Each structure stands twice: as structure tokens, then as C-alpha cells.
Amino acid sequence: MELRKMKKRMVFLCVIILVILAIAIIAMIFLKKQSHESTCYAEIYRDQELIQTIDLTNVEEPYQLRIDYGEDDYNVLEVRKGSIGIVESSCPDHLCENMGFIDSSLMPITCLPNHLVIRIVNAAEQEEDTGLDGIAY
């Protein structure tokens, strides 16, 4: 009889632990999703000088933006809700076009011949210091 009661208690305890773990996992997923929906900005730099900041969260319709450099050099950016990318460039190698669209601060888009850097800044990331001084791929 005692052995049967102990088995029932163990099963009950395991079920309680599994339910608590499931609730914790669901809460973490929900909180992570909310943090990704925070305000995000694209900062556009030319020669290490900030020339424009775009709020990517409030973009209703995709649009293109041309940034000139000198007489003949340029980059055409496409701004979408939550992301930005270079779709056309006068640079000889077009590597910046091949970088695609970015939506996080992990890797900026750079066009070295045209001295252009585009990086994503999350409002939540600005408020909290992650303590990281670099990211490797």
C-alpha cells in the first residue's frame, strides 16, 4: 500500500514540475516575441557621420531612398517595415546589394567604395547594456 501511495505522489510531483516548466517556457517565448516588436531604427552613416535615422517600425509602405556620394556615386536603399537594404549601387563590386535586408543589430550593411554604413538600433538595446564588446560569426 505504501509503495502505491509513493508512486502516486511521484507521478503527481512530476506532473506539477512539467506544468511549471511548460508555463515558464511559454512565458519566455511570449516575452521574447514582445521584445522583438520594440521600436527599431536604421541609422545611415557616411564617412562616420550620421546623415539620417529612419524609424523602421512605423513604415506603412515600402519605399526607396537614394543617397548620393560625389558626382556619380550613389546607393539606392529600400525601406520596409522592420528592415532595410541596398537594392542598387554605383560601386564596382555590388557586395552591398548582396548583403540583403537587415532587421537586427548583429551585422550592418556596408558599402566601402561609397563610404556608407547602415546599422539597426533597437530602442530596447539602447536602454540596456549587454556587456558585449563584439560579436563573431
PDB file of C-alpha atoms in Angstrom:
ATOM      1  CA  MET A   1       0.000   0.000   0.000  1.00  0.00           C
ATOM      2  CA  GLU A   2       2.766   2.476   0.933  1.00  0.00           C
ATOM      3  CA  LEU A   3       4.597   1.785  -2.305  1.00  0.00           C
ATOM      4  CA  ARG A   4       1.483   2.607  -4.327  1.00  0.00           C
ATOM      5  CA  LYS A   5       0.993   5.923  -2.464  1.00  0.00           C
ATOM      6  CA  MET A   6       4.644   6.850  -3.061  1.00  0.00           C
ATOM      7  CA  LYS A   7       4.292   6.147  -6.795  1.00  0.00           C
ATOM      8  CA  LYS A   8       1.184   8.306  -6.979  1.00  0.00           C
ATOM      9  CA  ARG A   9       2.965  11.148  -5.170  1.00  0.00           C
ATOM     10  CA  MET A  10       5.971  10.858  -7.506  1.00  0.00           C
ATOM     11  CA  VAL A  11       3.735  10.944 -10.582  1.00  0.00           C
ATOM     12  CA  PHE A  12       1.838  13.919  -9.177  1.00  0.00           C
ATOM     13  CA  LEU A  13       5.093  15.730  -8.392  1.00  0.00           C
ATOM     14  CA  CYS A  14       6.438  15.063 -11.912  1.00  0.00           C
ATOM     15  CA  VAL A  15       3.236  16.369 -13.477  1.00  0.00           C
ATOM     16  CA  ILE A  16       3.419  19.550 -11.361  1.00  0.00           C
ATOM     17  CA  ILE A  17       7.061  20.109 -12.365  1.00  0.00           C
ATOM     18  CA  LEU A  18       6.250  19.597 -16.060  1.00  0.00           C
ATOM     19  CA  VAL A  19       3.343  22.052 -15.872  1.00  0.00           C
ATOM     20  CA  ILE A  20       5.558  24.689 -14.208  1.00  0.00           C
ATOM     21  CA  LEU A  21       8.259  24.177 -16.865  1.00  0.00           C
ATOM     22  CA  ALA A  22       5.703  24.467 -19.672  1.00  0.00           C
ATOM     23  CA  ILE A  23       4.343  27.714 -18.231  1.00  0.00           C
ATOM     24  CA  ALA A  24       7.870  29.108 -17.870  1.00  0.00           C
ATOM     25  CA  ILE A  25       8.755  28.228 -21.479  1.00  0.00           C
ATOM     26  CA  ILE A  26       5.564  29.790 -22.820  1.00  0.00           C
ATOM     27  CA  ALA A  27       6.212  32.955 -20.786  1.00  0.00           C
ATOM     28  CA  MET A  28       9.788  33.192 -22.110  1.00  0.00           C
ATOM     29  CA  ILE A  29       8.604  32.817 -25.716  1.00  0.00           C
ATOM     30  CA  PHE A  30       5.933  35.467 -25.199  1.00  0.00           C
ATOM     31  CA  LEU A  31       8.387  37.922 -23.606  1.00  0.00           C
ATOM     32  CA  LYS A  32      10.985  37.305 -26.331  1.00  0.00           C
ATOM     33  CA  LYS A  33       8.373  37.996 -29.017  1.00  0.00           C
ATOM     34  CA  GLN A  34       7.378  41.248 -27.323  1.00  0.00           C
ATOM     35  CA  SER A  35      10.995  42.419 -27.160  1.00  0.00           C
ATOM     36  CA  HIS A  36      11.380  41.900 -30.937  1.00  0.00           C
ATOM     37  CA  GLU A  37       8.380  44.129 -31.531  1.00  0.00           C
ATOM     38  CA  SER A  38      10.058  47.115 -29.898  1.00  0.00           C
ATOM     39  CA  THR A  39      10.867  50.231 -31.864  1.00  0.00           C
ATOM     40  CA  CYS A  40      13.760  49.776 -34.251  1.00  0.00           C
ATOM     41  CA  TYR A  41      15.679  52.400 -36.194  1.00  0.00           C
ATOM     42  CA  ALA A  42      18.068  52.343 -39.138  1.00  0.00           C
ATOM     43  CA  GLU A  43      20.993  54.714 -38.798  1.00  0.00           C
ATOM     44  CA  ILE A  44      22.707  55.703 -42.052  1.00  0.00           C
ATOM     45  CA  TYR A  45      26.307  56.874 -41.816  1.00  0.00           C
ATOM     46  CA  ARG A  46      28.508  58.458 -44.487  1.00  0.00           C
ATOM     47  CA  ASP A  47      32.190  58.922 -43.576  1.00  0.00           C
ATOM     48  CA  GLN A  48      31.340  58.061 -39.935  1.00  0.00           C
ATOM     49  CA  GLU A  49      28.832  60.896 -39.756  1.00  0.00           C
ATOM     50  CA  LEU A  50      25.165  60.131 -39.078  1.00  0.00           C
ATOM     51  CA  ILE A  51      23.241  61.501 -42.047  1.00  0.00           C
ATOM     52  CA  GLN A  52      19.790  60.013 -41.445  1.00  0.00           C
ATOM     53  CA  THR A  53      17.781  57.966 -38.946  1.00  0.00           C
ATOM     54  CA  ILE A  54      14.720  56.031 -40.130  1.00  0.00           C
ATOM     55  CA  ASP A  55      12.059  54.550 -37.833  1.00  0.00           C
ATOM     56  CA  LEU A  56      11.515  51.093 -39.358  1.00  0.00           C
ATOM     57  CA  THR A  57       8.653  50.239 -37.018  1.00  0.00           C
ATOM     58  CA  ASN A  58       6.261  52.817 -38.483  1.00  0.00           C
ATOM     59  CA  VAL A  59       6.837  52.148 -42.202  1.00  0.00           C
ATOM     60  CA  GLU A  60       3.442  51.613 -43.826  1.00  0.00           C
ATOM     61  CA  GLU A  61       4.511  51.031 -47.456  1.00  0.00           C
ATOM     62  CA  PRO A  62       7.985  50.086 -48.732  1.00  0.00           C
ATOM     63  CA  TYR A  63       9.825  52.981 -50.353  1.00  0.00           C
ATOM     64  CA  GLN A  64      13.204  53.695 -51.891  1.00  0.00           C
ATOM     65  CA  LEU A  65      15.698  56.345 -50.875  1.00  0.00           C
ATOM     66  CA  ARG A  66      18.665  57.484 -52.982  1.00  0.00           C
ATOM     67  CA  ILE A  67      21.837  58.614 -51.241  1.00  0.00           C
ATOM     68  CA  ASP A  68      24.385  60.363 -53.460  1.00  0.00           C
ATOM     69  CA  TYR A  69      28.125  60.461 -52.872  1.00  0.00           C
ATOM     70  CA  GLY A  70      30.109  62.843 -55.028  1.00  0.00           C
ATOM     71  CA  GLU A  71      29.024  63.426 -58.623  1.00  0.00           C
ATOM     72  CA  ASP A  72      28.412  59.907 -59.945  1.00  0.00           C
ATOM     73  CA  ASP A  73      28.354  57.595 -56.931  1.00  0.00           C
ATOM     74  CA  TYR A  74      25.122  56.625 -55.201  1.00  0.00           C
ATOM     75  CA  ASN A  75      23.239  53.962 -53.261  1.00  0.00           C
ATOM     76  CA  VAL A  76      19.519  53.237 -53.504  1.00  0.00           C
ATOM     77  CA  LEU A  77      18.060  51.922 -50.252  1.00  0.00           C
ATOM     78  CA  GLU A  78      14.748  50.150 -49.894  1.00  0.00           C
ATOM     79  CA  VAL A  79      12.994  50.716 -46.602  1.00  0.00           C
ATOM     80  CA  ARG A  80      10.432  48.145 -45.475  1.00  0.00           C
ATOM     81  CA  LYS A  81       8.541  47.650 -42.243  1.00  0.00           C
ATOM     82  CA  GLY A  82      11.202  46.395 -39.833  1.00  0.00           C
ATOM     83  CA  SER A  83      14.054  46.063 -42.360  1.00  0.00           C
ATOM     84  CA  ILE A  84      16.280  47.968 -44.764  1.00  0.00           C
ATOM     85  CA  GLY A  85      18.635  47.039 -47.597  1.00  0.00           C
ATOM     86  CA  ILE A  86      20.593  48.354 -50.556  1.00  0.00           C
ATOM     87  CA  VAL A  87      18.931  47.458 -53.878  1.00  0.00           C
ATOM     88  CA  GLU A  88      21.156  49.439 -56.261  1.00  0.00           C
ATOM     89  CA  SER A  89      24.653  50.866 -56.051  1.00  0.00           C
ATOM     90  CA  SER A  90      27.231  52.503 -58.277  1.00  0.00           C
ATOM     91  CA  CYS A  91      30.103  50.639 -56.601  1.00  0.00           C
ATOM     92  CA  PRO A  92      32.076  48.228 -58.809  1.00  0.00           C
ATOM     93  CA  ASP A  93      31.598  45.020 -56.799  1.00  0.00           C
ATOM     94  CA  HIS A  94      27.930  45.383 -55.642  1.00  0.00           C
ATOM     95  CA  LEU A  95      28.680  43.471 -52.422  1.00  0.00           C
ATOM     96  CA  CYS A  96      26.406  45.813 -50.508  1.00  0.00           C
ATOM     97  CA  GLU A  97      23.452  44.742 -52.654  1.00  0.00           C
ATOM     98  CA  ASN A  98      24.213  41.092 -51.937  1.00  0.00           C
ATOM     99  CA  MET A  99      24.034  41.645 -48.165  1.00  0.00           C
ATOM    100  CA  GLY A 100      20.246  41.596 -48.408  1.00  0.00           C
ATOM    101  CA  PHE A 101      17.896  43.219 -45.929  1.00  0.00           C
ATOM    102  CA  ILE A 102      18.777  43.563 -42.279  1.00  0.00           C
ATOM    103  CA  ASP A 103      16.390  43.672 -39.344  1.00  0.00           C
ATOM    104  CA  SER A 104      18.726  43.306 -36.361  1.00  0.00           C
ATOM    105  CA  SER A 105      21.815  44.976 -34.997  1.00  0.00           C
ATOM    106  CA  LEU A 106      24.006  41.900 -35.432  1.00  0.00           C
ATOM    107  CA  MET A 107      25.558  42.901 -38.762  1.00  0.00           C
ATOM    108  CA  PRO A 108      25.454  46.273 -40.520  1.00  0.00           C
ATOM    109  CA  ILE A 109      25.339  46.790 -44.279  1.00  0.00           C
ATOM    110  CA  THR A 110      28.465  48.475 -45.609  1.00  0.00           C
ATOM    111  CA  CYS A 111      29.382  49.904 -48.988  1.00  0.00           C
ATOM    112  CA  LEU A 112      33.066  50.695 -48.652  1.00  0.00           C
ATOM    113  CA  PRO A 113      33.570  52.366 -52.073  1.00  0.00           C
ATOM    114  CA  ASN A 114      30.744  54.807 -51.313  1.00  0.00           C
ATOM    115  CA  HIS A 115      31.666  55.194 -47.612  1.00  0.00           C
ATOM    116  CA  LEU A 116      28.176  54.125 -46.491  1.00  0.00           C
ATOM    117  CA  VAL A 117      27.226  52.150 -43.378  1.00  0.00           C
ATOM    118  CA  ILE A 118      23.683  51.202 -42.368  1.00  0.00           C
ATOM    119  CA  ARG A 119      23.063  49.774 -38.938  1.00  0.00           C
ATOM    120  CA  ILE A 120      19.967  48.792 -36.985  1.00  0.00           C
ATOM    121  CA  VAL A 121      19.423  50.151 -33.492  1.00  0.00           C
ATOM    122  CA  ASN A 122      16.762  48.658 -31.267  1.00  0.00           C
ATOM    123  CA  ALA A 123      15.233  51.011 -28.713  1.00  0.00           C
ATOM    124  CA  ALA A 124      15.320  48.229 -26.099  1.00  0.00           C
ATOM    125  CA  GLU A 125      19.005  47.528 -26.811  1.00  0.00           C
ATOM    126  CA  GLN A 126      19.878  51.188 -26.298  1.00  0.00           C
ATOM    127  CA  GLU A 127      18.337  51.168 -22.831  1.00  0.00           C
ATOM    128  CA  GLU A 128      20.136  48.055 -21.570  1.00  0.00           C
ATOM    129  CA  ASP A 129      23.854  47.426 -21.748  1.00  0.00           C
ATOM    130  CA  THR A 130      24.519  43.840 -22.823  1.00  0.00           C
ATOM    131  CA  GLY A 131      28.147  43.965 -21.770  1.00  0.00           C
ATOM    132  CA  LEU A 132      29.252  42.619 -25.141  1.00  0.00           C
ATOM    133  CA  ASP A 133      32.068  44.349 -26.926  1.00  0.00           C
ATOM    134  CA  GLY A 134      31.893  42.338 -30.134  1.00  0.00           C
ATOM    135  CA  ILE A 135      30.125  39.546 -31.988  1.00  0.00           C
ATOM    136  CA  ALA A 136      31.812  36.913 -34.126  1.00  0.00           C
ATOM    137  CA  TYR A 137      30.220  34.997 -36.987  1.00  0.00           C
TER     138      TYR A 137
END
